[in-house]
Amino acid sequence: MKLTKRQLIASIACAAAACSISSAQAQNKWDLASAYAAGNFHTKLLGEFASEVDKASQGKLKITVHANASLFKAPEIKRAVQGGQAQAGEILLVNFQNEWQLFGADGLPFLTDSYESAMKLYNAQKPFLEKKLGEQGMMLLYAVPWPPQGIFVKKTLNSAADLKGVKWRAYSPATARIAELVGAQPVTIQAAELSQAMATGVVESYMSSGATGVDTKTYEHIKHFYDTQAWIPKNAVIVNKKAFDALDAGTKDAIRQASAKIEAKGWEESKSVMTNSLNTLKSNGMTIHQPPAALKADMQKVGDTLLKEWLAKAGPEGQSLIDAYRKP
């Protein structure tokens, strides 16, 4: 059967339109900015999240993960997502405490001392986070904790007095304030710059997880880790709300499903990373210490001071969060 010229043109136009629709669906692309190394477990989880979304959305949404601060540096990621320069990003919540005190709740020393209590704090914090991010044109997708924080230091410690004058890495308001309270010398260094800072003697001590110690090969420069389990901070994956709202219902569901799956996996993985990281540090010549009683008591006093100061700044909103967390 021969087609008339008009039928042929209509047929070609329909095929082109179908191809255009199919192409548009396949070419929905997002950038996700991260500040951590490609080998870090958080970054690996981001890769799994992107794969889950790709699979669940049947290829309608492709997410490219930009690791190691290659797209934006850690302090810039939240603003980049808010402004739509990146559709999504991963942030360490405590980094933004100066902007809004409740971002720093999980960085308060000794408020939590286990993954169970950290999850309880997250459940109390989550409604506040969702409200604040919503006001800023963003959404919370999921959050995954770092392993508990300890003290990396070049010398042995008996009490907090031994930290006086030590060059101390500060990466958040809380870590800077701890330095002040123990008499250490705070130096602002982001994760991507930490290895170089230790190699050049700019940093002699810092508080972080064993995972950071492994990522940055801290054992090449610092030989002591005090397992204080001071706090369990979280990385949050956030998304620009306009970018999310522009997606079809099926793709939105794909993101929600992937977020729930990766969050659950991430909390379990963090526990494994804690054990594996300490073993790796030990096998590379680092001594893992349980904190002496005097050091523990000193750091608890620091924690009490920080909580009191935090509540004064956070006001009724902060108090209601702490009340919700402490509710039996």
mmCIF file of C-alpha atoms in Angstrom:
data_model
loop_
_atom_site.group_PDB
_atom_site.id
_atom_site.type_symbol
_atom_site.label_atom_id
_atom_site.label_comp_id
_atom_site.label_asym_id
_atom_site.label_seq_id
_atom_site.Cartn_x
_atom_site.Cartn_y
_atom_site.Cartn_z
ATOM 1 C CA MET A 1 0.000 0.000 0.000
ATOM 2 C CA LYS A 2 1.352 3.365 -1.066
ATOM 3 C CA LEU A 3 1.167 6.323 1.319
ATOM 4 C CA THR A 4 0.136 9.717 0.037
ATOM 5 C CA LYS A 5 2.595 12.553 0.506
ATOM 6 C CA ARG A 6 0.449 13.977 3.318
ATOM 7 C CA GLN A 7 0.236 10.616 5.098
ATOM 8 C CA LEU A 8 3.991 10.156 4.790
ATOM 9 C CA ILE A 9 4.677 13.569 6.317
ATOM 10 C CA ALA A 10 2.192 12.893 9.157
ATOM 11 C CA SER A 11 3.793 9.500 9.803
ATOM 12 C CA ILE A 12 7.281 11.017 9.990
ATOM 13 C CA ALA A 13 6.024 13.792 12.301
ATOM 14 C CA CYS A 14 4.393 11.257 14.652
ATOM 15 C CA ALA A 15 7.552 9.157 14.762
ATOM 16 C CA ALA A 16 9.654 12.252 15.489
ATOM 17 C CA ALA A 17 7.287 13.341 18.279
ATOM 18 C CA ALA A 18 7.353 9.878 19.849
ATOM 19 C CA CYS A 19 11.119 9.834 19.611
ATOM 20 C CA SER A 20 11.269 13.306 21.174
ATOM 21 C CA ILE A 21 9.052 12.253 24.112
ATOM 22 C CA SER A 22 11.074 9.093 24.649
ATOM 23 C CA SER A 23 14.316 11.086 24.500
ATOM 24 C CA ALA A 24 13.005 13.682 26.962
ATOM 25 C CA GLN A 25 12.089 10.957 29.409
ATOM 26 C CA ALA A 26 15.489 9.292 29.120
ATOM 27 C CA GLN A 27 17.426 12.531 29.351
ATOM 28 C CA ASN A 28 16.183 13.821 32.710
ATOM 29 C CA LYS A 29 19.540 14.289 34.436
ATOM 30 C CA TRP A 30 20.495 15.451 37.908
ATOM 31 C CA ASP A 31 23.809 16.386 39.467
ATOM 32 C CA LEU A 32 24.402 15.329 43.087
ATOM 33 C CA ALA A 33 27.262 17.148 44.838
ATOM 34 C CA SER A 34 29.280 15.455 47.595
ATOM 35 C CA ALA A 35 32.341 16.591 49.549
ATOM 36 C CA TYR A 36 33.724 13.152 50.371
ATOM 37 C CA ALA A 37 36.167 10.796 48.654
ATOM 38 C CA ALA A 38 34.865 8.266 46.142
ATOM 39 C CA GLY A 39 35.882 5.405 48.445
ATOM 40 C CA ASN A 40 34.006 6.730 51.470
ATOM 41 C CA PHE A 41 30.981 4.654 52.443
ATOM 42 C CA HIS A 42 28.665 7.681 52.221
ATOM 43 C CA THR A 43 29.782 8.306 48.632
ATOM 44 C CA LYS A 44 29.362 4.642 47.732
ATOM 45 C CA LEU A 45 25.825 4.792 49.125
ATOM 46 C CA LEU A 46 25.154 7.815 46.905
ATOM 47 C CA GLY A 47 26.198 5.710 43.928
ATOM 48 C CA GLU A 48 23.812 2.960 45.021
ATOM 49 C CA PHE A 49 21.060 5.551 45.485
ATOM 50 C CA ALA A 50 21.607 6.821 41.929
ATOM 51 C CA SER A 51 21.459 3.234 40.599
ATOM 52 C CA GLU A 52 18.281 2.490 42.562
ATOM 53 C CA VAL A 53 16.589 5.616 41.200
ATOM 54 C CA ASP A 54 17.677 4.778 37.647
ATOM 55 C CA LYS A 55 16.271 1.260 37.988
ATOM 56 C CA ALA A 56 13.045 2.192 39.793
ATOM 57 C CA SER A 57 12.315 5.072 37.393
ATOM 58 C CA GLN A 58 13.025 2.829 34.378
ATOM 59 C CA GLY A 59 15.790 5.142 33.233
ATOM 60 C CA LYS A 60 13.724 8.337 33.385
ATOM 61 C CA LEU A 61 16.088 9.955 35.905
ATOM 62 C CA LYS A 62 19.867 9.682 35.728
ATOM 63 C CA ILE A 63 21.778 11.029 38.742
ATOM 64 C CA THR A 64 25.487 11.796 38.435
ATOM 65 C CA VAL A 65 27.374 11.795 41.753
ATOM 66 C CA HIS A 66 30.214 14.328 41.926
ATOM 67 C CA ALA A 67 32.508 13.162 44.759
ATOM 68 C CA ASN A 68 35.402 14.754 46.647
ATOM 69 C CA ALA A 69 34.138 18.365 46.403
ATOM 70 C CA SER A 70 34.675 18.240 42.621
ATOM 71 C CA LEU A 71 31.462 20.170 41.866
ATOM 72 C CA PHE A 72 31.126 22.309 45.007
ATOM 73 C CA LYS A 73 33.092 22.478 48.257
ATOM 74 C CA ALA A 74 31.389 21.244 51.441
ATOM 75 C CA PRO A 75 30.220 24.691 52.691
ATOM 76 C CA GLU A 76 28.826 25.567 49.216
ATOM 77 C CA ILE A 77 26.692 22.473 48.551
ATOM 78 C CA LYS A 78 23.569 23.469 50.478
ATOM 79 C CA ARG A 79 23.381 26.882 48.805
ATOM 80 C CA ALA A 80 24.014 25.292 45.396
ATOM 81 C CA VAL A 81 21.042 22.934 45.861
ATOM 82 C CA GLN A 82 18.873 25.750 47.205
ATOM 83 C CA GLY A 83 19.715 27.898 44.178
ATOM 84 C CA GLY A 84 19.260 25.075 41.666
ATOM 85 C CA GLN A 85 22.931 24.977 40.580
ATOM 86 C CA ALA A 86 22.802 21.294 41.528
ATOM 87 C CA GLN A 87 19.539 19.406 41.804
ATOM 88 C CA ALA A 88 20.741 17.407 44.819
ATOM 89 C CA GLY A 89 23.574 17.316 47.320
ATOM 90 C CA GLU A 90 24.896 15.662 50.448
ATOM 91 C CA ILE A 91 25.658 17.844 53.456
ATOM 92 C CA LEU A 92 27.029 17.281 56.932
ATOM 93 C CA LEU A 93 24.228 18.831 58.977
ATOM 94 C CA VAL A 94 26.439 20.144 61.792
ATOM 95 C CA ASN A 95 28.310 22.318 59.258
ATOM 96 C CA PHE A 96 25.269 24.596 59.089
ATOM 97 C CA GLN A 97 24.610 25.136 62.792
ATOM 98 C CA ASN A 98 25.486 28.852 62.590
ATOM 99 C CA GLU A 99 22.693 29.278 60.050
ATOM 100 C CA TRP A 100 20.112 27.462 62.197
ATOM 101 C CA GLN A 101 20.960 25.869 65.522
ATOM 102 C CA LEU A 102 18.892 22.726 65.002
ATOM 103 C CA PHE A 103 21.139 21.671 62.110
ATOM 104 C CA GLY A 104 23.768 21.091 64.816
ATOM 105 C CA ALA A 105 21.733 18.995 67.249
ATOM 106 C CA ASP A 106 23.529 15.764 66.350
ATOM 107 C CA GLY A 107 26.905 17.432 66.907
ATOM 108 C CA LEU A 108 26.305 18.120 70.595
ATOM 109 C CA PRO A 109 28.913 16.067 72.494
ATOM 110 C CA PHE A 110 27.610 13.196 74.617
ATOM 111 C CA LEU A 111 23.943 13.932 73.905
ATOM 112 C CA THR A 112 23.841 10.524 72.188
ATOM 113 C CA ASP A 113 26.164 7.623 72.907
ATOM 114 C CA SER A 114 24.864 4.814 70.677
ATOM 115 C CA TYR A 115 23.249 4.216 67.289
ATOM 116 C CA GLU A 116 19.953 3.556 69.069
ATOM 117 C CA SER A 117 19.981 6.948 70.777
ATOM 118 C CA ALA A 118 21.217 8.591 67.547
ATOM 119 C CA MET A 119 18.190 7.210 65.703
ATOM 120 C CA LYS A 120 15.937 8.502 68.468
ATOM 121 C CA LEU A 121 17.496 11.951 68.058
ATOM 122 C CA TYR A 122 17.041 11.752 64.268
ATOM 123 C CA ASN A 123 13.350 10.915 64.679
ATOM 124 C CA ALA A 124 12.962 13.936 66.974
ATOM 125 C CA GLN A 125 14.981 16.178 64.644
ATOM 126 C CA LYS A 126 13.437 15.094 61.341
ATOM 127 C CA PRO A 127 10.162 17.110 61.449
ATOM 128 C CA PHE A 128 12.154 20.261 62.248
ATOM 129 C CA LEU A 129 14.599 19.555 59.408
ATOM 130 C CA GLU A 130 11.814 18.924 56.898
ATOM 131 C CA LYS A 131 10.056 22.159 57.862
ATOM 132 C CA LYS A 132 13.209 24.305 57.663
ATOM 133 C CA LEU A 133 14.416 22.818 54.381
ATOM 134 C CA GLY A 134 10.896 23.197 52.958
ATOM 135 C CA GLU A 135 10.953 26.902 53.817
ATOM 136 C CA GLN A 136 14.255 27.132 51.946
ATOM 137 C CA GLY A 137 12.915 25.432 48.811
ATOM 138 C CA MET A 138 14.435 22.024 49.498
ATOM 139 C CA MET A 139 13.487 18.558 50.677
ATOM 140 C CA LEU A 140 15.190 15.979 52.862
ATOM 141 C CA LEU A 141 15.566 12.646 51.059
ATOM 142 C CA TYR A 142 17.451 10.639 53.688
ATOM 143 C CA ALA A 143 20.175 10.825 56.321
ATOM 144 C CA VAL A 144 22.971 8.404 57.241
ATOM 145 C CA PRO A 145 25.190 8.679 60.336
ATOM 146 C CA TRP A 146 28.943 8.695 60.545
ATOM 147 C CA PRO A 147 30.454 6.255 63.027
ATOM 148 C CA PRO A 148 30.873 7.699 66.549
ATOM 149 C CA GLN A 149 33.402 10.494 66.916
ATOM 150 C CA GLY A 150 36.701 10.164 68.764
ATOM 151 C CA ILE A 151 39.897 12.188 69.167
ATOM 152 C CA PHE A 152 42.854 11.746 66.809
ATOM 153 C CA VAL A 153 45.956 13.221 68.412
ATOM 154 C CA LYS A 154 49.739 13.064 68.056
ATOM 155 C CA LYS A 155 50.402 12.482 71.775
ATOM 156 C CA THR A 156 48.818 10.508 74.601
ATOM 157 C CA LEU A 157 46.127 12.180 76.696
ATOM 158 C CA ASN A 158 45.319 11.856 80.387
ATOM 159 C CA SER A 159 42.899 14.764 80.593
ATOM 160 C CA ALA A 160 41.614 17.650 78.486
ATOM 161 C CA ALA A 161 44.490 19.776 79.823
ATOM 162 C CA ASP A 162 46.824 17.798 77.533
ATOM 163 C CA LEU A 163 45.074 19.346 74.514
ATOM 164 C CA LYS A 164 46.081 22.885 75.464
ATOM 165 C CA GLY A 165 47.820 24.633 72.560
ATOM 166 C CA VAL A 166 47.402 21.690 70.187
ATOM 167 C CA LYS A 167 46.561 22.608 66.553
ATOM 168 C CA TRP A 168 43.007 21.279 66.311
ATOM 169 C CA ARG A 169 40.969 20.841 63.145
ATOM 170 C CA ALA A 170 37.642 22.682 63.377
ATOM 171 C CA TYR A 171 35.041 21.880 60.712
ATOM 172 C CA SER A 172 31.842 22.979 62.486
ATOM 173 C CA PRO A 173 30.774 25.469 65.179
ATOM 174 C CA ALA A 174 30.757 22.666 67.780
ATOM 175 C CA THR A 175 34.295 21.455 66.992
ATOM 176 C CA ALA A 176 35.560 25.048 67.050
ATOM 177 C CA ARG A 177 33.903 25.635 70.441
ATOM 178 C CA ILE A 178 35.352 22.398 71.861
ATOM 179 C CA ALA A 179 38.812 23.677 70.891
ATOM 180 C CA GLU A 180 38.169 26.910 72.783
ATOM 181 C CA LEU A 181 36.909 25.108 75.882
ATOM 182 C CA VAL A 182 39.911 22.761 76.102
ATOM 183 C CA GLY A 183 42.431 25.441 75.143
ATOM 184 C CA ALA A 184 43.375 23.939 71.770
ATOM 185 C CA GLN A 185 44.184 26.086 68.740
ATOM 186 C CA PRO A 186 41.326 25.762 66.189
ATOM 187 C CA VAL A 187 42.158 25.624 62.461
ATOM 188 C CA THR A 188 39.322 25.481 59.912
ATOM 189 C CA ILE A 189 40.002 22.576 57.540
ATOM 190 C CA GLN A 190 37.485 20.748 55.331
ATOM 191 C CA ALA A 191 37.628 16.977 54.744
ATOM 192 C CA ALA A 192 39.157 17.231 51.250
ATOM 193 C CA GLU A 193 42.092 19.271 52.634
ATOM 194 C CA LEU A 194 42.752 17.271 55.809
ATOM 195 C CA SER A 195 45.513 14.941 54.542
ATOM 196 C CA GLN A 196 47.572 17.879 53.309
ATOM 197 C CA ALA A 197 46.972 19.803 56.556
ATOM 198 C CA MET A 198 48.307 16.899 58.635
ATOM 199 C CA ALA A 199 51.287 16.356 56.304
ATOM 200 C CA THR A 200 52.325 20.004 56.652
ATOM 201 C CA GLY A 201 51.763 20.167 60.417
ATOM 202 C CA VAL A 202 48.815 22.562 60.174
ATOM 203 C CA VAL A 203 46.711 20.003 62.112
ATOM 204 C CA GLU A 204 47.916 17.910 65.076
ATOM 205 C CA SER A 205 44.562 16.734 66.390
ATOM 206 C CA TYR A 206 40.925 16.507 65.408
ATOM 207 C CA MET A 207 37.644 14.855 66.350
ATOM 208 C CA SER A 208 36.002 12.634 63.779
ATOM 209 C CA SER A 209 35.089 9.040 63.035
ATOM 210 C CA GLY A 210 37.430 6.165 62.357
ATOM 211 C CA ALA A 211 36.120 6.264 58.759
ATOM 212 C CA THR A 212 37.610 9.738 58.245
ATOM 213 C CA GLY A 213 40.859 8.485 59.745
ATOM 214 C CA VAL A 214 40.987 5.709 57.139
ATOM 215 C CA ASP A 215 39.905 7.944 54.216
ATOM 216 C CA THR A 216 42.626 10.490 54.965
ATOM 217 C CA LYS A 217 45.302 7.950 56.013
ATOM 218 C CA THR A 218 45.572 9.791 59.309
ATOM 219 C CA TYR A 219 47.755 6.946 60.625
ATOM 220 C CA GLU A 220 50.593 8.253 58.425
ATOM 221 C CA HIS A 221 50.785 11.399 60.572
ATOM 222 C CA ILE A 222 48.942 10.755 63.864
ATOM 223 C CA LYS A 223 49.328 7.622 65.992
ATOM 224 C CA HIS A 224 46.636 7.873 68.712
ATOM 225 C CA PHE A 225 42.850 7.602 68.602
ATOM 226 C CA TYR A 226 40.689 8.007 71.732
ATOM 227 C CA ASP A 227 37.360 6.224 71.247
ATOM 228 C CA THR A 228 35.215 8.767 73.120
ATOM 229 C CA GLN A 229 32.039 8.067 71.042
ATOM 230 C CA ALA A 230 31.304 11.729 71.622
ATOM 231 C CA TRP A 231 28.546 12.153 69.054
ATOM 232 C CA ILE A 232 27.110 10.530 65.939
ATOM 233 C CA PRO A 233 26.609 13.220 63.267
ATOM 234 C CA LYS A 234 24.647 12.655 60.075
ATOM 235 C CA ASN A 235 25.057 13.388 56.407
ATOM 236 C CA ALA A 236 21.766 14.429 54.839
ATOM 237 C CA VAL A 237 20.905 14.081 51.159
ATOM 238 C CA ILE A 238 18.822 17.055 50.067
ATOM 239 C CA VAL A 239 17.078 17.963 46.832
ATOM 240 C CA ASN A 240 15.857 21.165 45.196
ATOM 241 C CA LYS A 241 12.052 21.127 45.586
ATOM 242 C CA LYS A 242 11.342 22.656 42.152
ATOM 243 C CA ALA A 243 13.473 19.970 40.522
ATOM 244 C CA PHE A 244 11.608 17.272 42.469
ATOM 245 C CA ASP A 245 8.180 18.782 41.750
ATOM 246 C CA ALA A 246 8.962 18.828 38.009
ATOM 247 C CA LEU A 247 9.200 15.019 37.938
ATOM 248 C CA ASP A 248 6.323 12.707 37.115
ATOM 249 C CA ALA A 249 4.613 10.757 39.911
ATOM 250 C CA GLY A 250 6.367 7.496 39.101
ATOM 251 C CA THR A 251 9.833 9.062 39.254
ATOM 252 C CA LYS A 252 9.003 10.785 42.544
ATOM 253 C CA ASP A 253 7.993 7.401 43.959
ATOM 254 C CA ALA A 254 11.236 5.909 42.667
ATOM 255 C CA ILE A 255 13.203 8.545 44.596
ATOM 256 C CA ARG A 256 11.184 7.967 47.778
ATOM 257 C CA GLN A 257 11.667 4.192 47.560
ATOM 258 C CA ALA A 258 15.408 4.519 46.908
ATOM 259 C CA SER A 259 15.775 7.016 49.769
ATOM 260 C CA ALA A 260 14.094 4.697 52.291
ATOM 261 C CA LYS A 261 16.138 1.713 51.115
ATOM 262 C CA ILE A 262 19.514 3.495 51.213
ATOM 263 C CA GLU A 263 18.796 5.158 54.560
ATOM 264 C CA ALA A 264 18.055 1.794 56.211
ATOM 265 C CA LYS A 265 21.126 0.229 54.618
ATOM 266 C CA GLY A 266 23.287 3.231 55.546
ATOM 267 C CA TRP A 267 22.550 3.030 59.258
ATOM 268 C CA GLU A 268 23.564 -0.639 59.311
ATOM 269 C CA GLU A 269 26.613 0.019 57.167
ATOM 270 C CA SER A 270 27.794 2.777 59.492
ATOM 271 C CA LYS A 271 28.034 0.219 62.305
ATOM 272 C CA SER A 272 30.166 -2.081 60.148
ATOM 273 C CA VAL A 273 32.333 0.833 59.042
ATOM 274 C CA MET A 274 32.970 1.737 62.697
ATOM 275 C CA THR A 275 34.354 -1.745 63.455
ATOM 276 C CA ASN A 276 36.273 -2.086 60.193
ATOM 277 C CA SER A 277 37.746 1.430 60.411
ATOM 278 C CA LEU A 278 39.155 0.910 63.903
ATOM 279 C CA ASN A 279 40.663 -2.404 62.775
ATOM 280 C CA THR A 280 42.238 -0.700 59.751
ATOM 281 C CA LEU A 281 43.670 2.112 61.885
ATOM 282 C CA LYS A 282 45.109 -0.451 64.293
ATOM 283 C CA SER A 283 46.662 -2.555 61.525
ATOM 284 C CA ASN A 284 48.363 0.579 60.193
ATOM 285 C CA GLY A 285 50.101 1.324 63.480
ATOM 286 C CA MET A 286 47.587 3.504 65.307
ATOM 287 C CA THR A 287 46.907 2.870 68.990
ATOM 288 C CA ILE A 288 43.200 2.804 69.877
ATOM 289 C CA HIS A 289 42.631 4.056 73.437
ATOM 290 C CA GLN A 290 39.606 3.969 75.689
ATOM 291 C CA PRO A 291 39.478 7.478 77.216
ATOM 292 C CA PRO A 292 40.901 7.753 80.760
ATOM 293 C CA ALA A 293 38.339 8.685 83.439
ATOM 294 C CA ALA A 294 39.679 12.248 83.761
ATOM 295 C CA LEU A 295 39.493 12.850 80.007
ATOM 296 C CA LYS A 296 35.973 11.412 79.882
ATOM 297 C CA ALA A 297 34.828 13.624 82.779
ATOM 298 C CA ASP A 298 36.428 16.711 81.197
ATOM 299 C CA MET A 299 34.769 16.056 77.848
ATOM 300 C CA GLN A 300 31.392 15.475 79.523
ATOM 301 C CA LYS A 301 31.713 18.936 81.098
ATOM 302 C CA VAL A 302 32.455 20.322 77.639
ATOM 303 C CA GLY A 303 29.306 18.570 76.388
ATOM 304 C CA ASP A 304 27.187 20.025 79.184
ATOM 305 C CA THR A 305 28.480 23.524 78.395
ATOM 306 C CA LEU A 306 27.774 23.141 74.686
ATOM 307 C CA LEU A 307 24.225 21.889 75.306
ATOM 308 C CA LYS A 308 23.511 24.829 77.638
ATOM 309 C CA GLU A 309 24.886 27.318 75.093
ATOM 310 C CA TRP A 310 23.049 25.608 72.253
ATOM 311 C CA LEU A 311 19.698 25.766 74.072
ATOM 312 C CA ALA A 312 20.222 29.466 74.775
ATOM 313 C CA LYS A 313 20.653 30.092 71.041
ATOM 314 C CA ALA A 314 18.098 27.566 69.785
ATOM 315 C CA GLY A 315 15.342 28.870 72.059
ATOM 316 C CA PRO A 316 11.934 27.183 72.452
ATOM 317 C CA GLU A 317 12.358 25.292 69.163
ATOM 318 C CA GLY A 318 15.587 23.702 70.414
ATOM 319 C CA GLN A 319 14.069 22.902 73.796
ATOM 320 C CA SER A 320 11.108 21.174 72.155
ATOM 321 C CA LEU A 321 13.506 19.045 70.092
ATOM 322 C CA ILE A 322 15.474 17.999 73.198
ATOM 323 C CA ASP A 323 12.204 17.309 75.072
ATOM 324 C CA ALA A 324 10.996 15.113 72.185
ATOM 325 C CA TYR A 325 14.326 13.266 72.165
ATOM 326 C CA ARG A 326 14.334 12.688 75.923
ATOM 327 C CA LYS A 327 10.710 11.573 76.067
ATOM 328 C CA PRO A 328 10.583 7.928 77.278
#
